[in-house]
PDB file of C-alpha atoms and ligand atoms in Angstrom:
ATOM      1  CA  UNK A 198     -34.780 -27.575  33.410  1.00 88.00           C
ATOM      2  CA  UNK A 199     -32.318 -29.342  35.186  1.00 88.00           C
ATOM      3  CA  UNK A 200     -32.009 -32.168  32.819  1.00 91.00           C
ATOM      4  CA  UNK A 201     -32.008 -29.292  29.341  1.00 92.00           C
ATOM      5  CA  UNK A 202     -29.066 -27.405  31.400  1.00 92.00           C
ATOM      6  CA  UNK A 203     -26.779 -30.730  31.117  1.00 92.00           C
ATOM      7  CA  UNK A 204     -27.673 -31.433  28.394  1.00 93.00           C
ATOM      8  CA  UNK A 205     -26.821 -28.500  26.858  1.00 92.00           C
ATOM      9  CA  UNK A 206     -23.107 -28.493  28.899  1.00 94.00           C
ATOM     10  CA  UNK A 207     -22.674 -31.491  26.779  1.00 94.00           C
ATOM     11  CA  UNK A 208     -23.820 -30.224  23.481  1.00 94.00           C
ATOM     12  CA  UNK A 209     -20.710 -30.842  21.329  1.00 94.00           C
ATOM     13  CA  UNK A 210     -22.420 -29.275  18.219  1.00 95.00           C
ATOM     14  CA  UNK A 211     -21.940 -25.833  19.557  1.00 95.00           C
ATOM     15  CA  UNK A 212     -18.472 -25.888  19.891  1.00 95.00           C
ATOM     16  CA  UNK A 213     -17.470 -25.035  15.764  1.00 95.00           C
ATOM     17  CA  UNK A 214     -19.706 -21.875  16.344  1.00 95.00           C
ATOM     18  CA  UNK A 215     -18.814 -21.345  19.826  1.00 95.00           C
ATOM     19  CA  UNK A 216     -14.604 -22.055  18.428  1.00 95.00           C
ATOM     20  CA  UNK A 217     -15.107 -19.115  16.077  1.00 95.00           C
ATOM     21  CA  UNK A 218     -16.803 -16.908  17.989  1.00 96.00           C
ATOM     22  CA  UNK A 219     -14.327 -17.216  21.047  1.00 96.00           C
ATOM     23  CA  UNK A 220     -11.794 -16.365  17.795  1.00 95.00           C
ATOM     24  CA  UNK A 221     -13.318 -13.016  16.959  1.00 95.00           C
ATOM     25  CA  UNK A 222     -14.424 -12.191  20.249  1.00 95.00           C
ATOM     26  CA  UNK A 223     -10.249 -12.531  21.297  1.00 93.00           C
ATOM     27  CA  UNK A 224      -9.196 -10.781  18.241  1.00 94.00           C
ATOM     28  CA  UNK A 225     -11.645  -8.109  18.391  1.00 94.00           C
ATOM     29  CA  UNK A 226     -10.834  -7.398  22.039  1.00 92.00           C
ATOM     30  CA  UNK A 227      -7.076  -8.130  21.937  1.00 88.00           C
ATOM     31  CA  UNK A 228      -5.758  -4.926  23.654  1.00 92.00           C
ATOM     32  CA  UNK A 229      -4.718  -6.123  27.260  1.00 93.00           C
ATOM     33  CA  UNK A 230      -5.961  -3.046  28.900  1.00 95.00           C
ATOM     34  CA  UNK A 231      -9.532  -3.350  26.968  1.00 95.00           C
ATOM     35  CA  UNK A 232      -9.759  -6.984  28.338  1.00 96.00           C
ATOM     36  CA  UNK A 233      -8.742  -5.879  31.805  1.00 97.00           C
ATOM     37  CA  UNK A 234     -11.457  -3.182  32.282  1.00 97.00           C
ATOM     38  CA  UNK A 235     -14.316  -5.447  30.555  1.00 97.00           C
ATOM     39  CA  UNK A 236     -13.279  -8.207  32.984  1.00 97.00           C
ATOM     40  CA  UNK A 237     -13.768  -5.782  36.254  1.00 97.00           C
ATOM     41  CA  UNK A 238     -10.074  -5.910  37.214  1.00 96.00           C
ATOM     42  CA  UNK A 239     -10.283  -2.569  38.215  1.00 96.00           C
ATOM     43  CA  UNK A 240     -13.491  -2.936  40.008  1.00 95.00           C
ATOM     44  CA  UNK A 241     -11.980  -6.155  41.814  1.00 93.00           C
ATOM     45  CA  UNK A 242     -15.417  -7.972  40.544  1.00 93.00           C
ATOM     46  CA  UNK A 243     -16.090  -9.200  37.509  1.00 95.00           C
ATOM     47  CA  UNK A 244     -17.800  -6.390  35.629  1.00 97.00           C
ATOM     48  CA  UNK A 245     -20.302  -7.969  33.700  1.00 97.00           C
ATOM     49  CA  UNK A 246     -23.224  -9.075  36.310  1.00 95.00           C
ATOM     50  CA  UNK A 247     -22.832  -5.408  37.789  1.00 95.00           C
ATOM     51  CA  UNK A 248     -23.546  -4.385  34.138  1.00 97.00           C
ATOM     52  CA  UNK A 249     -26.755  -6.433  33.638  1.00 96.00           C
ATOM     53  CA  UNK A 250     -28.715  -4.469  36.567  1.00 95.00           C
ATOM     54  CA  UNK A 251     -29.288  -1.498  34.549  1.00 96.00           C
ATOM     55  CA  UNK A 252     -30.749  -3.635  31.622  1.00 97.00           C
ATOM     56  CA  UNK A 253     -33.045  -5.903  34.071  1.00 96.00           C
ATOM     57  CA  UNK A 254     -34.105  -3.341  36.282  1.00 96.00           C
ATOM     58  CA  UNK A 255     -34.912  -0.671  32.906  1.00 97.00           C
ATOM     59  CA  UNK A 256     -36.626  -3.630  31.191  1.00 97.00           C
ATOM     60  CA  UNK A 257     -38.673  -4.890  34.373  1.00 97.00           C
ATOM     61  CA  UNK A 258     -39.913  -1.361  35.163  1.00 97.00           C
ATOM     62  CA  UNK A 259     -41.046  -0.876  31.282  1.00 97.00           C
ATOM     63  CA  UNK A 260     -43.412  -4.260  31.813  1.00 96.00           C
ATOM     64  CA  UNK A 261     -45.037  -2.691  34.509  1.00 96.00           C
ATOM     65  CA  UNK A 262     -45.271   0.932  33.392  1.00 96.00           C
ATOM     66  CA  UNK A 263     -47.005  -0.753  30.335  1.00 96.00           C
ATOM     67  CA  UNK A 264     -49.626  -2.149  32.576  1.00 95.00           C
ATOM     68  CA  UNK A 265     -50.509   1.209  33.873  1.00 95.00           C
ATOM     69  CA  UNK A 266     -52.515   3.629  32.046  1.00 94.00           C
ATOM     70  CA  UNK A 267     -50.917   7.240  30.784  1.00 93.00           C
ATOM     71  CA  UNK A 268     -46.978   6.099  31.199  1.00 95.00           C
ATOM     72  CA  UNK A 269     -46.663   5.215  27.446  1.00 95.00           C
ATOM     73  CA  UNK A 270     -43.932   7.984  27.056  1.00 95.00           C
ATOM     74  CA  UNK A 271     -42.075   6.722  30.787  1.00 96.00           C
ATOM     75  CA  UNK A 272     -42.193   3.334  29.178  1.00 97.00           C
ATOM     76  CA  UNK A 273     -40.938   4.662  25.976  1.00 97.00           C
ATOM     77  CA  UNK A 274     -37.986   6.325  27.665  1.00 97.00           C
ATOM     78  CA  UNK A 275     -36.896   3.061  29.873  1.00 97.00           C
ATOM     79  CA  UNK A 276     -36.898   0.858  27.263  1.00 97.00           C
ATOM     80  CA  UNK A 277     -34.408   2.843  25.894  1.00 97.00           C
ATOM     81  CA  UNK A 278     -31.972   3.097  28.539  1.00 97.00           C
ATOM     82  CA  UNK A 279     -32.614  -0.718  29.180  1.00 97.00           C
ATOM     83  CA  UNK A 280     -32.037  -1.560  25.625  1.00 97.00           C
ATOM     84  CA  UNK A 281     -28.641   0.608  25.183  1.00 97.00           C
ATOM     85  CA  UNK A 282     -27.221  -0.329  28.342  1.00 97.00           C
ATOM     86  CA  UNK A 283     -27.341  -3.824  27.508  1.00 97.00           C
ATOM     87  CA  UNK A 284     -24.906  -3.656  24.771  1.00 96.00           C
ATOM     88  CA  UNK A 285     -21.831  -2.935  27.640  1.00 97.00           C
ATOM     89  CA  UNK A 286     -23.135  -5.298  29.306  1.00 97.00           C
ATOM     90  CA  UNK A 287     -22.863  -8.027  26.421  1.00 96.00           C
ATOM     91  CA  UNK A 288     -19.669  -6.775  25.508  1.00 97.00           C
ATOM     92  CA  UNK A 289     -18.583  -7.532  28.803  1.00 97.00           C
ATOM     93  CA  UNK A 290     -20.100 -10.651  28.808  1.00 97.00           C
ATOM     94  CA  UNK A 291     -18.160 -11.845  25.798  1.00 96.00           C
ATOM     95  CA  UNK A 292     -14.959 -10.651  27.059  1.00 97.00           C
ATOM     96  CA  UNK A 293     -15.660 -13.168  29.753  1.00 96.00           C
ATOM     97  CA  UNK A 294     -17.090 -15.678  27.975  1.00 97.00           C
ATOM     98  CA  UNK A 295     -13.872 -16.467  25.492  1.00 96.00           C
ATOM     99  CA  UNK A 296     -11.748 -17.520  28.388  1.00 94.00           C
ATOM    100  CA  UNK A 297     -14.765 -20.116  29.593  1.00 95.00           C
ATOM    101  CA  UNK A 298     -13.762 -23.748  29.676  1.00 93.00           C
ATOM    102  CA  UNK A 299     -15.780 -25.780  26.409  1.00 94.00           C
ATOM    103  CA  UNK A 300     -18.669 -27.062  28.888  1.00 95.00           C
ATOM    104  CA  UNK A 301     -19.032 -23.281  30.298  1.00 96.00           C
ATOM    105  CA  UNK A 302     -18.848 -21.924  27.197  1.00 96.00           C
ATOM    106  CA  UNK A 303     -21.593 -24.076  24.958  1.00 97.00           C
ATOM    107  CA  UNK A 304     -23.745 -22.967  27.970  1.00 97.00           C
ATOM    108  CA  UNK A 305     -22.453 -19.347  28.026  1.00 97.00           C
ATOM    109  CA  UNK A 306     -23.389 -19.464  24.368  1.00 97.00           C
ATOM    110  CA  UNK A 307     -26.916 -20.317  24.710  1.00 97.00           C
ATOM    111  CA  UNK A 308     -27.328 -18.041  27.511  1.00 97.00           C
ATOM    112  CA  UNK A 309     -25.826 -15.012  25.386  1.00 96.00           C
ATOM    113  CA  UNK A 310     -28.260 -16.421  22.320  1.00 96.00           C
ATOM    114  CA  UNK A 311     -31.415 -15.843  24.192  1.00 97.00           C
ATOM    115  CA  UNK A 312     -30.072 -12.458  25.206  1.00 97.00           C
ATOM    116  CA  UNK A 313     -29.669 -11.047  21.811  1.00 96.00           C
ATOM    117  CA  UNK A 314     -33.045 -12.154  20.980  1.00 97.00           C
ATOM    118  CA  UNK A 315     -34.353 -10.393  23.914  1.00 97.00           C
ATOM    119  CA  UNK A 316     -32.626  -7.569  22.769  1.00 97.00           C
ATOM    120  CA  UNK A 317     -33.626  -7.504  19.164  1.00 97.00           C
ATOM    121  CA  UNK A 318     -37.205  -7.841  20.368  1.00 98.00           C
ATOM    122  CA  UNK A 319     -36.802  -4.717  22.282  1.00 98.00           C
ATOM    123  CA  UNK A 320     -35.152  -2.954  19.687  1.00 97.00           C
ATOM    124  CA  UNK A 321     -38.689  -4.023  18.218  1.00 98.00           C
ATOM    125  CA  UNK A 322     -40.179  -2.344  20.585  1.00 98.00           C
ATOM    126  CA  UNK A 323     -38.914   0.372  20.607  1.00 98.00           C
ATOM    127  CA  UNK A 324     -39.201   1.085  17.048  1.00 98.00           C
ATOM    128  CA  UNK A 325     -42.933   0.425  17.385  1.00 97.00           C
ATOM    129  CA  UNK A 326     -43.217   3.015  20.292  1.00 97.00           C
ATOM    130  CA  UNK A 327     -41.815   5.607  18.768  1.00 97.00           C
ATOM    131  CA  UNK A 328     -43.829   5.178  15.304  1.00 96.00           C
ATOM    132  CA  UNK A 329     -47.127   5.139  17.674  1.00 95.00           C
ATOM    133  CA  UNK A 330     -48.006   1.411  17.426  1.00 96.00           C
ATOM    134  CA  UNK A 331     -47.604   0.928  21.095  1.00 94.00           C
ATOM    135  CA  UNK A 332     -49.921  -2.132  21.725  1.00 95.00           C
ATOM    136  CA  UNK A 333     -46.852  -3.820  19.713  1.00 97.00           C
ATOM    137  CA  UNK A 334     -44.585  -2.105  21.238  1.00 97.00           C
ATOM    138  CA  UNK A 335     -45.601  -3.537  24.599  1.00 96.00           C
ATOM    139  CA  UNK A 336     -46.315  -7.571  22.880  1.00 97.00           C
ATOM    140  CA  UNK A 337     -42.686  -6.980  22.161  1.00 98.00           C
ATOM    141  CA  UNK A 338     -41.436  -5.812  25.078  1.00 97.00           C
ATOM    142  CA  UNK A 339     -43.233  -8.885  26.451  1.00 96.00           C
ATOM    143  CA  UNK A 340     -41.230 -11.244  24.235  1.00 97.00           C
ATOM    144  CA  UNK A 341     -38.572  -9.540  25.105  1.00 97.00           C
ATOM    145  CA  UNK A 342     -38.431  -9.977  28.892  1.00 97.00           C
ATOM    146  CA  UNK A 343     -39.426 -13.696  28.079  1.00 97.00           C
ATOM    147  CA  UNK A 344     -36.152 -14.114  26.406  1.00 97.00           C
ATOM    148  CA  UNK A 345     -34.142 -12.326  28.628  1.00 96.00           C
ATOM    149  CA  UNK A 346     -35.706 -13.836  32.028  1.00 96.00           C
ATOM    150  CA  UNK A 347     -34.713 -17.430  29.928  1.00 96.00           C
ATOM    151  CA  UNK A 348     -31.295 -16.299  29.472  1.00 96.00           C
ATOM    152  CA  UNK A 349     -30.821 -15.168  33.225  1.00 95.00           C
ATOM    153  CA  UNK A 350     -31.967 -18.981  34.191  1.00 95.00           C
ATOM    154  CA  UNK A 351     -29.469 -20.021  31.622  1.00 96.00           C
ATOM    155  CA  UNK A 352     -26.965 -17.185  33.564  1.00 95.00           C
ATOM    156  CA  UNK A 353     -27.164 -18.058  36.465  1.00 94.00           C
ATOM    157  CA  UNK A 354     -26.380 -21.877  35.904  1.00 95.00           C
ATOM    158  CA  UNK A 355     -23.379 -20.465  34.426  1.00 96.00           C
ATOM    159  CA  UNK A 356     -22.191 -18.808  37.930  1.00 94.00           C
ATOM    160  CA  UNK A 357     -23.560 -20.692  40.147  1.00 94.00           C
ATOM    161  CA  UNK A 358     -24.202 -24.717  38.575  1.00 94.00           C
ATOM    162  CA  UNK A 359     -20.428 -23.907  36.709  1.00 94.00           C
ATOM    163  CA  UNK A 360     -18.476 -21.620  38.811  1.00 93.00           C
ATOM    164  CA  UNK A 361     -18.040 -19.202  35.541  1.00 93.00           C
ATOM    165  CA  UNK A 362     -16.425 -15.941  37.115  1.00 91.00           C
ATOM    166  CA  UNK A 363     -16.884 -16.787  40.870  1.00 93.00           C
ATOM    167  CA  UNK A 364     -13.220 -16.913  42.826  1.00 94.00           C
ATOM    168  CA  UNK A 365     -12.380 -20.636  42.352  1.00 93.00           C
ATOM    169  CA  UNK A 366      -9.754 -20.516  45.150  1.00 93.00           C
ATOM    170  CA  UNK A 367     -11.291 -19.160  48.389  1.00 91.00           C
ATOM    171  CA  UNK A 368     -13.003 -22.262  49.329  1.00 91.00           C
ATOM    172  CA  UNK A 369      -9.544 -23.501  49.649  1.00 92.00           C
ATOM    173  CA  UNK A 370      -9.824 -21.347  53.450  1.00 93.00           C
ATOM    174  CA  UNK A 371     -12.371 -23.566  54.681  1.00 91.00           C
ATOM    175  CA  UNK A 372     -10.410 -26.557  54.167  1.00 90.00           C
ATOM    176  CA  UNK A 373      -7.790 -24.836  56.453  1.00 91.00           C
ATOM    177  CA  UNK A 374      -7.734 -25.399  60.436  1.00 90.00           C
ATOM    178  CA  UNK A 375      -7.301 -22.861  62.865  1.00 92.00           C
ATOM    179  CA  UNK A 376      -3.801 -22.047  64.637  1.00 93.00           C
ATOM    180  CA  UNK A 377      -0.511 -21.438  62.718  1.00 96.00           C
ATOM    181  CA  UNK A 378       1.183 -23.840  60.580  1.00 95.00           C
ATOM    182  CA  UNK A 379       4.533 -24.399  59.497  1.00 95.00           C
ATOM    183  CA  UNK A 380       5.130 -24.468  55.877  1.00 94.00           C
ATOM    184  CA  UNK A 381       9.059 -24.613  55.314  1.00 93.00           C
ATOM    185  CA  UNK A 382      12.537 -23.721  56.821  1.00 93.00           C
ATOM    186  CA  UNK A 383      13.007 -20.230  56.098  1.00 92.00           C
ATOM    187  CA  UNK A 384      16.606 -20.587  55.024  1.00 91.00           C
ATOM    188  CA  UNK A 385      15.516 -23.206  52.827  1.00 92.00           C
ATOM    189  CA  UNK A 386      13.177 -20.778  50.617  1.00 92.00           C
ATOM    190  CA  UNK A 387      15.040 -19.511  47.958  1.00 92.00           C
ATOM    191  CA  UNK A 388      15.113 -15.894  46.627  1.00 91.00           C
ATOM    192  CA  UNK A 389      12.817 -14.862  43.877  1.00 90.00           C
ATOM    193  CA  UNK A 390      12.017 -18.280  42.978  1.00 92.00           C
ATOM    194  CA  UNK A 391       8.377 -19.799  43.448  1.00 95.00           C
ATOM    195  CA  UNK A 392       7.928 -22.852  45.483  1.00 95.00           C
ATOM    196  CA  UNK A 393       4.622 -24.846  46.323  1.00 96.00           C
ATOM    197  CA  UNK A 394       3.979 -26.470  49.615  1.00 95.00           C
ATOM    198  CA  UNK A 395       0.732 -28.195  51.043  1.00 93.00           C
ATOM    199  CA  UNK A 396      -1.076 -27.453  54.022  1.00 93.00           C
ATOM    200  CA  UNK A 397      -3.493 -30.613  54.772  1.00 84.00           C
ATOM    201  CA  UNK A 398      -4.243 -30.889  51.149  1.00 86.00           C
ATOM    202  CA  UNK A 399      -4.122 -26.844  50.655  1.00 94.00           C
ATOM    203  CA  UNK A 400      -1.630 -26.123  48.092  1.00 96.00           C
ATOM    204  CA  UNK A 401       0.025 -22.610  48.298  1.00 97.00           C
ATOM    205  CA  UNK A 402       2.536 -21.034  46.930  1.00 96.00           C
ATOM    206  CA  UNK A 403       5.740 -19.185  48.367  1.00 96.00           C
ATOM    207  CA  UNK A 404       7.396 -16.638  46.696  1.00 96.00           C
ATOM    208  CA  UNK A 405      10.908 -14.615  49.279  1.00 94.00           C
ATOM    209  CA  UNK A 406      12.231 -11.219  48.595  1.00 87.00           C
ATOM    210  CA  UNK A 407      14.572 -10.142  51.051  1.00 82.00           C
ATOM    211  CA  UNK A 408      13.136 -10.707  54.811  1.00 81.00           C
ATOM    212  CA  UNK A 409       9.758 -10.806  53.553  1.00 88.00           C
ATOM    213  CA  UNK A 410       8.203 -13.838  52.658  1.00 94.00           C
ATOM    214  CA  UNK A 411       4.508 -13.983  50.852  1.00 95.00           C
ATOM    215  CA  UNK A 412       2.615 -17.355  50.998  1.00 96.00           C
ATOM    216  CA  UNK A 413      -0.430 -17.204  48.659  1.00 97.00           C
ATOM    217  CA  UNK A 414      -3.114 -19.880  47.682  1.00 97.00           C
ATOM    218  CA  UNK A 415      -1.836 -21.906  44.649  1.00 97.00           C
ATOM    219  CA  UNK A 416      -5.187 -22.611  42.933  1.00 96.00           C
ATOM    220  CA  UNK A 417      -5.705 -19.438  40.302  1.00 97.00           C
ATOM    221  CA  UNK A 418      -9.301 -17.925  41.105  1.00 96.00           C
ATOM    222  CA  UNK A 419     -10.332 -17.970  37.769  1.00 96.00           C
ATOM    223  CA  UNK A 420     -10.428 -21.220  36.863  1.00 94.00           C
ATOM    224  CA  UNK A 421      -8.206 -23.224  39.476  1.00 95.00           C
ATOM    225  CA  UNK A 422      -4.986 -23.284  37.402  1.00 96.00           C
ATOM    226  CA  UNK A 423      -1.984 -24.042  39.285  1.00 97.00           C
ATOM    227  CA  UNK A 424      -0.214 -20.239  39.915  1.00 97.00           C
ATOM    228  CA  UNK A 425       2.848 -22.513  41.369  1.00 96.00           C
ATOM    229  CA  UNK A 426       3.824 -23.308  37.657  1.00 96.00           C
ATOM    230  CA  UNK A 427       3.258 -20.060  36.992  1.00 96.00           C
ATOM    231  CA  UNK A 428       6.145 -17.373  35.589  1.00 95.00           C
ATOM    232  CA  UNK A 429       6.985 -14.485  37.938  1.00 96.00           C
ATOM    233  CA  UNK A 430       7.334 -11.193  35.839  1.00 96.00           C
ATOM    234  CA  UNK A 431       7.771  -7.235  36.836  1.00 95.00           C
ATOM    235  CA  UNK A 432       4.857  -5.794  35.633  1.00 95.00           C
ATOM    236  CA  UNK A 433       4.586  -2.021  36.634  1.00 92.00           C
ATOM    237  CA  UNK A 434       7.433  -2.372  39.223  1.00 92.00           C
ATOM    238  CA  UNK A 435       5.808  -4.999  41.194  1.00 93.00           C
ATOM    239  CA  UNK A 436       7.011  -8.807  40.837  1.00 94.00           C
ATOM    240  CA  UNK A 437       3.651 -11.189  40.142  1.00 97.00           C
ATOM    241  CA  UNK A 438       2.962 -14.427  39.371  1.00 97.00           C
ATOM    242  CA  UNK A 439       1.353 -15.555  36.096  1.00 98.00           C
ATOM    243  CA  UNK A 440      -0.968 -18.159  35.806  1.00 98.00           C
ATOM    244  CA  UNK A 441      -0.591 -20.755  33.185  1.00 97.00           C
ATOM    245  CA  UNK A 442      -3.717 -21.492  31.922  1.00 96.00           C
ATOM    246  CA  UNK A 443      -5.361 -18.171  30.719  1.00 95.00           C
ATOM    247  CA  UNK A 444      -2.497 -15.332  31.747  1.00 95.00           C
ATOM    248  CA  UNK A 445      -4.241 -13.967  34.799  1.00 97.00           C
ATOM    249  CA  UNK A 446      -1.669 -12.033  37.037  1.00 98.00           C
ATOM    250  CA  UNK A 447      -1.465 -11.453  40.509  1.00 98.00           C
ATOM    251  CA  UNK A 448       1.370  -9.086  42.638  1.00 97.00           C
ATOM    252  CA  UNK A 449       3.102 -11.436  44.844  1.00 95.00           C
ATOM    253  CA  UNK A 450       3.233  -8.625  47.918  1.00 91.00           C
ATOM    254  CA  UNK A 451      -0.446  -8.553  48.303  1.00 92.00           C
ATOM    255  CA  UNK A 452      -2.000 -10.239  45.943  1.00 95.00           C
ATOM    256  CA  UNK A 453      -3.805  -7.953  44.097  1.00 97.00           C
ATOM    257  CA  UNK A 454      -4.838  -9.196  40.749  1.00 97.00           C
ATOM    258  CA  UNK A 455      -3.260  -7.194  37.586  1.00 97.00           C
ATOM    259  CA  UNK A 456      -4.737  -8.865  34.498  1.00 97.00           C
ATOM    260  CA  UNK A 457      -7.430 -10.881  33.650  1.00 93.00           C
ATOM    261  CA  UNK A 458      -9.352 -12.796  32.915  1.00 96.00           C
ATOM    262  CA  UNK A 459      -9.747 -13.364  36.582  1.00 96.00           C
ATOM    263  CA  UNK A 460     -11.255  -9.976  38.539  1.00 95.00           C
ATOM    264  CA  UNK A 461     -10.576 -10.563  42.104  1.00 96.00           C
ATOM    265  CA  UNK A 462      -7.505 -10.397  43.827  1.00 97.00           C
ATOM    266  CA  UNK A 463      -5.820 -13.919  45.203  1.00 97.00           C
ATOM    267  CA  UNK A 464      -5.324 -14.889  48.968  1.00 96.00           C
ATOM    268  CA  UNK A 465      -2.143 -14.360  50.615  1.00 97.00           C
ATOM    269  CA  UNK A 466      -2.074 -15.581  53.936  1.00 96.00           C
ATOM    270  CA  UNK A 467      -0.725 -14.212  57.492  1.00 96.00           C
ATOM    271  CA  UNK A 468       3.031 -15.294  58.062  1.00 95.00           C
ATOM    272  CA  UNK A 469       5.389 -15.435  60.880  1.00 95.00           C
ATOM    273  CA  UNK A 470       8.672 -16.909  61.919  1.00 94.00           C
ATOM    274  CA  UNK A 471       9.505 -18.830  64.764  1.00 94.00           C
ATOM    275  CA  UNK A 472      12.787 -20.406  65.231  1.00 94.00           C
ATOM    276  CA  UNK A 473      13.328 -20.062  61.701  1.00 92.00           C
ATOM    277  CA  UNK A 474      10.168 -21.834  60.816  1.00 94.00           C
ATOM    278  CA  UNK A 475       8.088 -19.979  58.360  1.00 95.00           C
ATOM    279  CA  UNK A 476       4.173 -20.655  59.222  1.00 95.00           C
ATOM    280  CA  UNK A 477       1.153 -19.112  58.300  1.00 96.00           C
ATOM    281  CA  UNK A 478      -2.781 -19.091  59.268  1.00 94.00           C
ATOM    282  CA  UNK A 479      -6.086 -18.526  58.118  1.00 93.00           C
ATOM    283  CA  UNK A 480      -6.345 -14.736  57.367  1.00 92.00           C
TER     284      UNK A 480
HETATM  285  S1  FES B 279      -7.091 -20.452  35.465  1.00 93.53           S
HETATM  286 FE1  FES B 279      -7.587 -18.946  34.003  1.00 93.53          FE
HETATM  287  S2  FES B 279      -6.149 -17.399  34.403  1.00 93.53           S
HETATM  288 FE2  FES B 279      -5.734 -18.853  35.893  1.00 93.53          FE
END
């Protein structure tokens, strides 16, 4: 399995599909505020695996109501809520998906494939149930849960083989040592202006306004871009930096994260002066 997963990552013929689909999928969902809440920047998580549960869970339960005598009609009903709350949950998925890197994304692909067959199988199966032909029903719902289990294998080498939608930037804290350290002379940080400085190989980023200063990691937790080439912009009264790569946006007094495609909020970092040396620590 190991050996199909990189090969697929590599699998250049996917990419005019995959190029066409990330297209529509962008120009479908284009409204920023439509991206935002399929991403799970309200939720501070990305939305989509908290989606899925419903669909797994609904689906799982049908399989072994349909091994049970007398629960046709239970069966009936849950592989109806499984099979409708999927489609959120794909939807989400997408949103995600078109802001993948091109290995991610031929992978992402696949994964989403076998999901839609899973789904159109229980679509099947549903269909049969309700018409009475419920031993095909069930051989459907069978197939079905064999497609989707493949595309939660192919899922979860997506997260956790590819780092697809986990926070790329908080391993950056255990690189970081204990105690305070000094990152710059505070009359040497400029107003309003973003500067980057290293901590033992930890890039971070420093952004003044007025006494306060905010000192934040530098790699972007979506996909590691580099937030100290990033613009700062007001949105809704609050300055933020804006990464370069995909537009993700963070507020530079906190770090809470505005727009996606990234869904969890960046690290600032503890600061204090001493003898007009700014410094800063592990949180
Ligand atoms: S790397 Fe994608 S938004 Fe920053």
């Amino acid at each position: 399995m190991r050996a199909l997963m990189m090969r697929l990552e590599r699998a250049a013929g996917l990419d005019r599909f995959g190029d066409r689909l990330q297209k529509s999928v962008q120009s479908v969902l284009r409204p920023q505020r439509v991206r935002d809440a399929l991403h799970g920047v309200w939720l501070g998580h990305p939305l989509h695996p908290a989606l899925v549960q419903l669909p797994v869970g609904a689906w799982l339960s049908t399989a072994v109501l349909d091994l049970l005598p007398g629960q046709r009609r239970a069966a009936t009903v849950l592989v109806t809520v499984g099979t409708a709350s999927a489609v959120p949950a794909a939807i989400a998925g997408l949103n995600d998906w078109a802001a993948l890197s091109r290995e991610q994304r031929r992978v992402g692909l696949v994964h989403a494939m076998s999901n839609t067959v899973g789904l159109a199988c229980y679509a099947g199966s549903i269909a049969a149930r309700l018409t009475g032909r419920h031993r095909l029903g069930r051989t459907l719902g069978w197939f079905g849960l064999t497609a989707a289990s493949a595309g939660a294998y192919i899922g979860g080498h997506l997260a956790y083989k590819q780092g697809a939608q986990v926070n790329q930037s908080v391993s950056e804290l255990h690189r970081m040592t204990d105690g305070w350290h000094s990152v710059a002379d505070l009359a040497t940080v400029p107003e309003r202006t973003l500067l980057t400085r290293e901590i033992r190989d930890v890039s971070v980023i420093l952004y003044r306004h007025g006494d306060e200063v905010t000192v934040m990691l530098e790699r972007c937790p979506h996909q590691s871009g580099p937030l100290g080439e990033g613009k700062v912009t007001e949105i809704d009264g609050h300055a933020c930096v804006v990464c370069p790569w995909h537009g993700s946006a963070f507020q530079l007094n906190g770090g809470e994260v505005v727009h996606g495609p990234a869904a969890t909020d960046q690290q600032v970092l503890p600061t204090r002066v001493v003898d007009g040396v700014l410094q800063t620590r592990l949180p």
